[in-house]
XYZ file of C-alpha atoms in Angstrom:
375
model
C -6.439 179.672 13.935
C -7.452 179.530 10.275
C -6.445 182.163 7.727
C -9.807 183.956 7.780
C -9.629 184.365 11.559
C -6.050 185.649 11.330
C -7.039 188.197 8.686
C -10.040 189.387 10.709
C -7.881 189.717 13.822
C -5.433 191.959 11.965
C -8.156 194.116 10.402
C -9.796 194.621 13.798
C -6.415 195.475 15.302
C -5.778 198.200 12.724
C -9.279 199.577 13.259
C -8.607 199.699 17.011
C -5.310 201.536 16.464
C -6.999 204.102 14.236
C -9.832 204.568 16.714
C -7.286 205.092 19.469
C -5.440 207.669 17.382
C -8.691 209.568 16.913
C -8.906 209.711 20.717
C -5.392 211.127 20.848
C -3.481 207.950 21.716
C -0.997 208.131 18.772
C -0.631 204.348 18.443
C 1.053 204.445 15.044
C 3.331 207.253 16.180
C 4.519 205.474 19.330
C 5.193 202.262 17.398
C 7.129 204.150 14.759
C 9.249 205.910 17.389
C 10.280 202.476 18.678
C 11.450 201.625 15.164
C 13.420 204.865 14.956
C 15.100 204.228 18.306
C 16.163 200.785 17.116
C 17.571 202.265 13.899
C 19.453 204.886 15.914
C 20.952 202.071 17.979
C 22.020 200.252 14.806
C 23.819 203.396 13.645
C 25.432 204.599 16.881
C 26.597 201.143 17.962
C 27.663 200.171 14.432
C 25.606 196.994 14.666
C 25.216 197.060 10.891
C 28.314 198.795 9.472
C 28.201 200.918 6.310
C 31.920 200.981 5.574
C 31.627 200.655 1.795
C 29.319 203.650 1.508
C 31.622 205.746 3.692
C 34.663 205.257 1.476
C 35.891 208.454 -0.137
C 35.528 207.095 -3.653
C 31.901 206.113 -2.989
C 30.617 209.194 -1.150
C 29.727 210.933 -4.419
C 27.607 207.917 -5.396
C 25.233 208.424 -2.461
C 22.230 210.681 -2.952
C 21.921 211.331 0.796
C 24.865 211.194 3.181
C 22.768 209.607 5.949
C 21.252 206.814 3.811
C 24.041 204.307 3.215
C 23.721 200.598 2.430
C 24.507 198.101 5.183
C 27.622 196.125 4.285
C 26.141 192.724 5.121
C 23.246 193.003 2.649
C 24.556 195.446 0.061
C 24.317 194.644 -3.637
C 27.789 194.102 -5.092
C 28.538 194.623 -8.773
C 30.976 192.382 -10.612
C 29.924 193.311 -14.163
C 32.583 195.667 -15.525
C 31.832 197.914 -18.496
C 34.941 200.092 -18.128
C 38.147 200.326 -16.127
C 36.487 202.882 -13.816
C 33.715 200.518 -12.717
C 33.726 199.430 -9.072
C 31.525 197.043 -7.104
C 29.651 199.760 -5.170
C 26.054 200.853 -5.656
C 23.739 202.304 -3.009
C 21.430 199.300 -2.845
C 20.536 196.436 -0.510
C 18.888 193.071 -0.884
C 15.697 192.515 1.110
C 14.532 188.973 1.683
C 11.163 187.738 0.458
C 8.866 184.942 1.541
C 10.917 182.318 -0.312
C 14.290 183.760 -1.292
C 16.837 185.883 0.613
C 17.343 188.267 -2.326
C 13.763 188.899 -3.441
C 14.060 192.688 -3.663
C 16.745 195.172 -4.562
C 16.010 198.342 -2.585
C 17.988 201.183 -4.102
C 18.156 204.957 -4.326
C 17.005 206.859 -7.391
C 19.991 207.077 -9.739
C 22.231 210.136 -9.781
C 23.684 211.465 -13.057
C 26.950 209.698 -12.201
C 25.316 206.393 -11.151
C 22.864 205.687 -13.993
C 25.348 203.290 -15.605
C 25.785 201.534 -12.244
C 21.990 201.267 -11.990
C 21.790 199.489 -15.348
C 24.850 197.363 -14.538
C 23.013 196.179 -11.435
C 19.776 195.430 -13.274
C 21.638 193.544 -15.992
C 23.891 191.524 -13.674
C 21.037 190.356 -11.459
C 18.632 189.678 -14.324
C 15.983 192.145 -13.191
C 12.785 191.784 -15.221
C 10.452 193.980 -13.168
C 11.155 197.401 -11.679
C 8.847 199.315 -9.360
C 9.469 202.985 -8.729
C 7.824 205.818 -6.854
C 10.165 208.695 -7.684
C 9.823 212.287 -8.739
C 11.831 212.816 -11.926
C 11.333 216.560 -11.591
C 12.897 219.174 -9.330
C 11.218 219.063 -5.915
C 12.023 222.335 -4.136
C 15.670 222.911 -5.137
C 16.787 219.292 -5.346
C 16.326 216.749 -8.099
C 15.031 213.551 -6.549
C 15.893 211.057 -9.300
C 17.751 211.143 -12.598
C 15.641 209.842 -15.461
C 17.283 206.646 -16.658
C 14.931 205.774 -19.527
C 13.287 207.513 -22.503
C 9.560 208.084 -22.650
C 7.403 206.496 -25.325
C 8.038 208.228 -28.646
C 11.441 209.566 -27.621
C 14.703 208.433 -29.168
C 16.575 205.653 -27.363
C 18.861 206.765 -24.530
C 22.428 205.553 -24.160
C 24.118 205.225 -20.773
C 27.627 203.948 -21.334
C 27.274 200.631 -23.178
C 23.549 200.327 -22.368
C 20.953 201.448 -24.913
C 17.446 201.903 -23.491
C 14.253 202.182 -25.543
C 10.636 202.516 -24.442
C 8.576 200.047 -26.469
C 5.185 200.569 -24.868
C 3.438 202.562 -22.170
C 0.127 201.906 -20.455
C -1.526 204.486 -18.241
C -3.267 203.258 -15.079
C -4.787 205.288 -12.240
C -1.773 206.932 -10.540
C 0.912 204.873 -12.290
C 2.372 203.867 -15.645
C 3.440 200.464 -16.936
C 6.294 200.647 -19.435
C 8.141 198.006 -21.398
C 11.787 199.027 -21.620
C 14.156 197.389 -24.074
C 17.709 197.143 -22.730
C 20.546 196.410 -25.164
C 24.040 195.460 -24.033
C 26.751 193.762 -26.096
C 24.406 192.563 -28.852
C 21.921 191.112 -26.356
C 18.466 192.572 -25.769
C 16.362 192.110 -22.644
C 13.081 193.617 -21.573
C 12.251 195.173 -18.234
C 8.697 195.989 -17.190
C 8.650 199.226 -15.219
C 5.823 200.147 -12.853
C 6.161 203.877 -12.228
C 3.927 205.257 -9.454
C 3.358 208.969 -10.004
C 1.283 210.363 -7.134
C 3.213 209.436 -4.008
C 4.750 212.523 -2.357
C 8.198 212.231 -0.799
C 7.961 211.590 2.994
C 4.162 211.458 2.640
C 1.433 209.052 1.512
C -1.133 208.886 -1.305
C -4.735 209.745 -0.524
C -5.944 206.268 -1.569
C -4.486 202.768 -1.349
C -6.466 201.297 -4.245
C -3.928 202.126 -6.935
C -1.011 200.927 -4.771
C -2.672 197.548 -4.291
C -3.600 197.463 -7.963
C 0.005 198.156 -8.960
C 1.402 195.471 -6.657
C -1.136 193.008 -8.042
C -0.015 193.880 -11.580
C 3.634 193.495 -10.564
C 2.934 189.968 -9.364
C 0.989 189.142 -12.502
C 4.164 190.056 -14.377
C 6.510 188.164 -12.025
C 5.007 185.677 -9.590
C 8.307 184.225 -8.346
C 11.452 185.297 -6.493
C 13.999 183.583 -8.754
C 15.306 187.018 -9.736
C 14.893 190.146 -7.604
C 12.435 192.940 -8.243
C 14.191 196.303 -8.269
C 12.351 198.862 -6.125
C 13.414 202.477 -5.777
C 12.148 205.916 -4.868
C 14.468 208.818 -4.125
C 16.440 207.570 -1.115
C 15.403 203.954 -1.586
C 14.039 203.526 1.917
C 10.675 205.214 2.682
C 8.319 204.538 -0.210
C 10.551 201.670 -1.297
C 10.185 199.998 2.093
C 6.415 200.461 2.059
C 6.103 198.796 -1.360
C 8.323 195.891 -0.276
C 6.372 195.381 2.974
C 2.999 195.321 1.218
C 4.266 193.044 -1.552
C 5.873 190.690 0.981
C 2.532 190.396 2.768
C 0.726 189.906 -0.564
C 2.951 186.883 -1.246
C 2.226 185.407 2.184
C -1.486 185.931 1.592
C -1.361 184.336 -1.849
C 0.307 181.263 -0.347
C -2.209 181.136 2.518
C 0.650 181.498 5.008
C -0.155 184.610 7.043
C 1.139 183.552 10.485
C -1.085 183.773 13.533
C 1.283 186.308 15.102
C 1.588 188.436 11.925
C 2.811 191.872 12.949
C 3.705 194.805 10.691
C 6.016 196.232 13.358
C 8.122 193.060 13.362
C 8.082 192.902 9.560
C 9.398 196.440 9.166
C 11.871 196.035 12.022
C 13.334 193.041 10.174
C 13.433 195.011 6.908
C 15.296 197.817 8.680
C 18.099 195.375 9.490
C 18.551 194.914 5.729
C 17.968 198.434 4.343
C 18.511 201.655 6.246
C 15.268 203.404 7.340
C 12.915 201.147 5.374
C 9.504 202.835 5.798
C 10.769 206.266 6.753
C 7.863 208.160 8.359
C 4.965 207.597 10.733
C 2.570 208.300 7.864
C 4.173 205.596 5.725
C 4.078 203.199 8.681
C 0.345 203.784 9.057
C -0.134 203.445 5.295
C 1.406 199.962 5.347
C -1.013 198.903 8.096
C -4.055 200.333 6.360
C -3.112 199.029 2.907
C -2.565 195.520 4.289
C -5.851 195.739 6.202
C -7.614 196.672 2.960
C -5.870 193.776 1.220
C -7.049 191.392 3.948
C -10.606 192.731 3.718
C -10.613 192.001 -0.017
C -9.422 188.472 0.657
C -12.069 187.935 3.344
C -14.759 188.902 0.853
C -13.417 186.335 -1.610
C -13.223 183.672 1.104
C -16.941 183.980 1.793
C -17.767 181.085 -0.545
C -20.403 178.495 0.345
C -19.634 174.988 1.562
C -19.801 172.055 -0.821
C -23.136 171.040 0.648
C -24.786 174.334 -0.225
C -26.238 175.530 -3.519
C -24.360 178.745 -4.357
C -26.382 181.917 -4.734
C -27.425 182.356 -8.337
C -27.142 178.662 -9.213
C -30.160 176.736 -10.492
C -31.210 173.892 -8.181
C -31.937 171.844 -11.318
C -28.286 171.738 -12.274
C -26.586 168.439 -11.376
C -24.812 168.488 -8.022
C -21.480 167.735 -9.694
C -21.690 171.038 -11.564
C -22.559 172.937 -8.401
C -19.595 171.366 -6.618
C -17.339 172.224 -9.556
C -18.514 175.834 -9.377
C -17.640 176.005 -5.672
C -14.269 174.342 -6.302
C -13.382 176.884 -8.955
C -14.551 179.744 -6.746
C -12.232 178.577 -3.989
C -9.334 178.140 -6.402
C -9.933 181.683 -7.599
C -9.648 183.011 -4.046
C -6.356 181.188 -3.528
C -4.681 181.991 -6.818
C -5.872 185.554 -7.322
C -6.293 187.194 -3.930
C -5.802 190.648 -5.433
C -8.142 190.305 -8.409
C -10.142 193.391 -9.222
C -13.900 193.016 -9.489
C -13.922 193.233 -13.339
C -11.317 190.456 -13.565
C -13.294 188.258 -11.182
C -16.461 188.854 -13.201
C -14.757 187.782 -16.426
C -13.339 184.640 -14.809
C -16.713 183.717 -13.380
C -18.308 184.216 -16.793
C -15.739 181.867 -18.338
C -16.456 179.311 -15.610
C -20.169 179.547 -16.252
C -19.707 179.028 -19.991
C -17.592 175.939 -19.315
C -20.214 174.519 -16.975
C -22.966 175.352 -19.441
C -21.231 173.256 -22.088
C -20.212 170.460 -19.703
C -23.547 170.008 -17.961
C -25.836 170.972 -20.846
C -27.909 173.087 -18.502
C -28.554 176.794 -18.430
C -26.704 178.555 -15.646
C -28.589 181.331 -13.940
C -25.905 183.826 -12.947
C -28.227 186.137 -10.997
C -30.235 185.009 -7.949
C -33.758 183.973 -8.928
C -36.701 185.902 -7.512
C -38.489 184.174 -4.668
C -41.903 185.420 -5.750
C -43.490 185.826 -9.153
C -43.557 189.323 -10.535
C -40.655 190.571 -8.418
């Protein structure tokens, strides 16, 4: 089965699940309950122990007493900035499509763990951070300590780390910040993608900005040589959703969506690495629907003509070699930039047309020609 057929099969499957839910079948809910039962089994049978997080000296470093890192995949800190530093942080590695430590899934820092958060980012060379936290008081509980200054504010110091905000770009529903991190006379930069409108234990009203943010993340870092740090409040629900969508995005970019691709299996595997990854039924459904939307975008891009056809909008008077080159570039665009927004695609196509115009010395007609005079 080719990639297009696999993508269509998944999209139709999600549509069928949603249609069934509208008839009262609760397909997403029943699937999610299976995931919860498996996670309960992991906990009660100690299949994945959490001994480090249960230690007395580490209990105060956990935001929630029931969200502890599994020992087998937990992030261990060896960078020492003081005699009080230990190796514990409430964080787990989650494997990616190419590397076993592609993501660091972690809780939002507490006042007493901000230094540990920056120790972790520094030790593992994190260059990109994605967050969906609330830095304000939600009800009576603060969900995440702010570990960076805003643009225009004075630099913040956390132990030996000095953090400055060099730039900030506002996008629909999220911010992109460039943070300067100084430690022992060395300066590094971390690009932070901060999603603002994602309620705790709930989902955003639209997936467009989530997909846009993940696309921007991968424009910033298109490899898994160093992990991407992802956090929310507990580091499991929204964090797991972002990791699952990004993981699928990487498979799609490589043209390696397997024929048996299954979100249930993907999240089940993630839950063996980070406790309660994708925490609610609503988040579970969001992952399905966001991936379906991602696949639909890719299917639209894959609808390019065969080499034997004259593409719509191309002049039949243009040499065949130029027409073939156009098609070749169109196909390369679909492989390399599966998440391109329409404006980006338009700009790239304009650049292609200008190149062909110069190379072939013919005028390219970018809009389909009318079939009848006067229309």
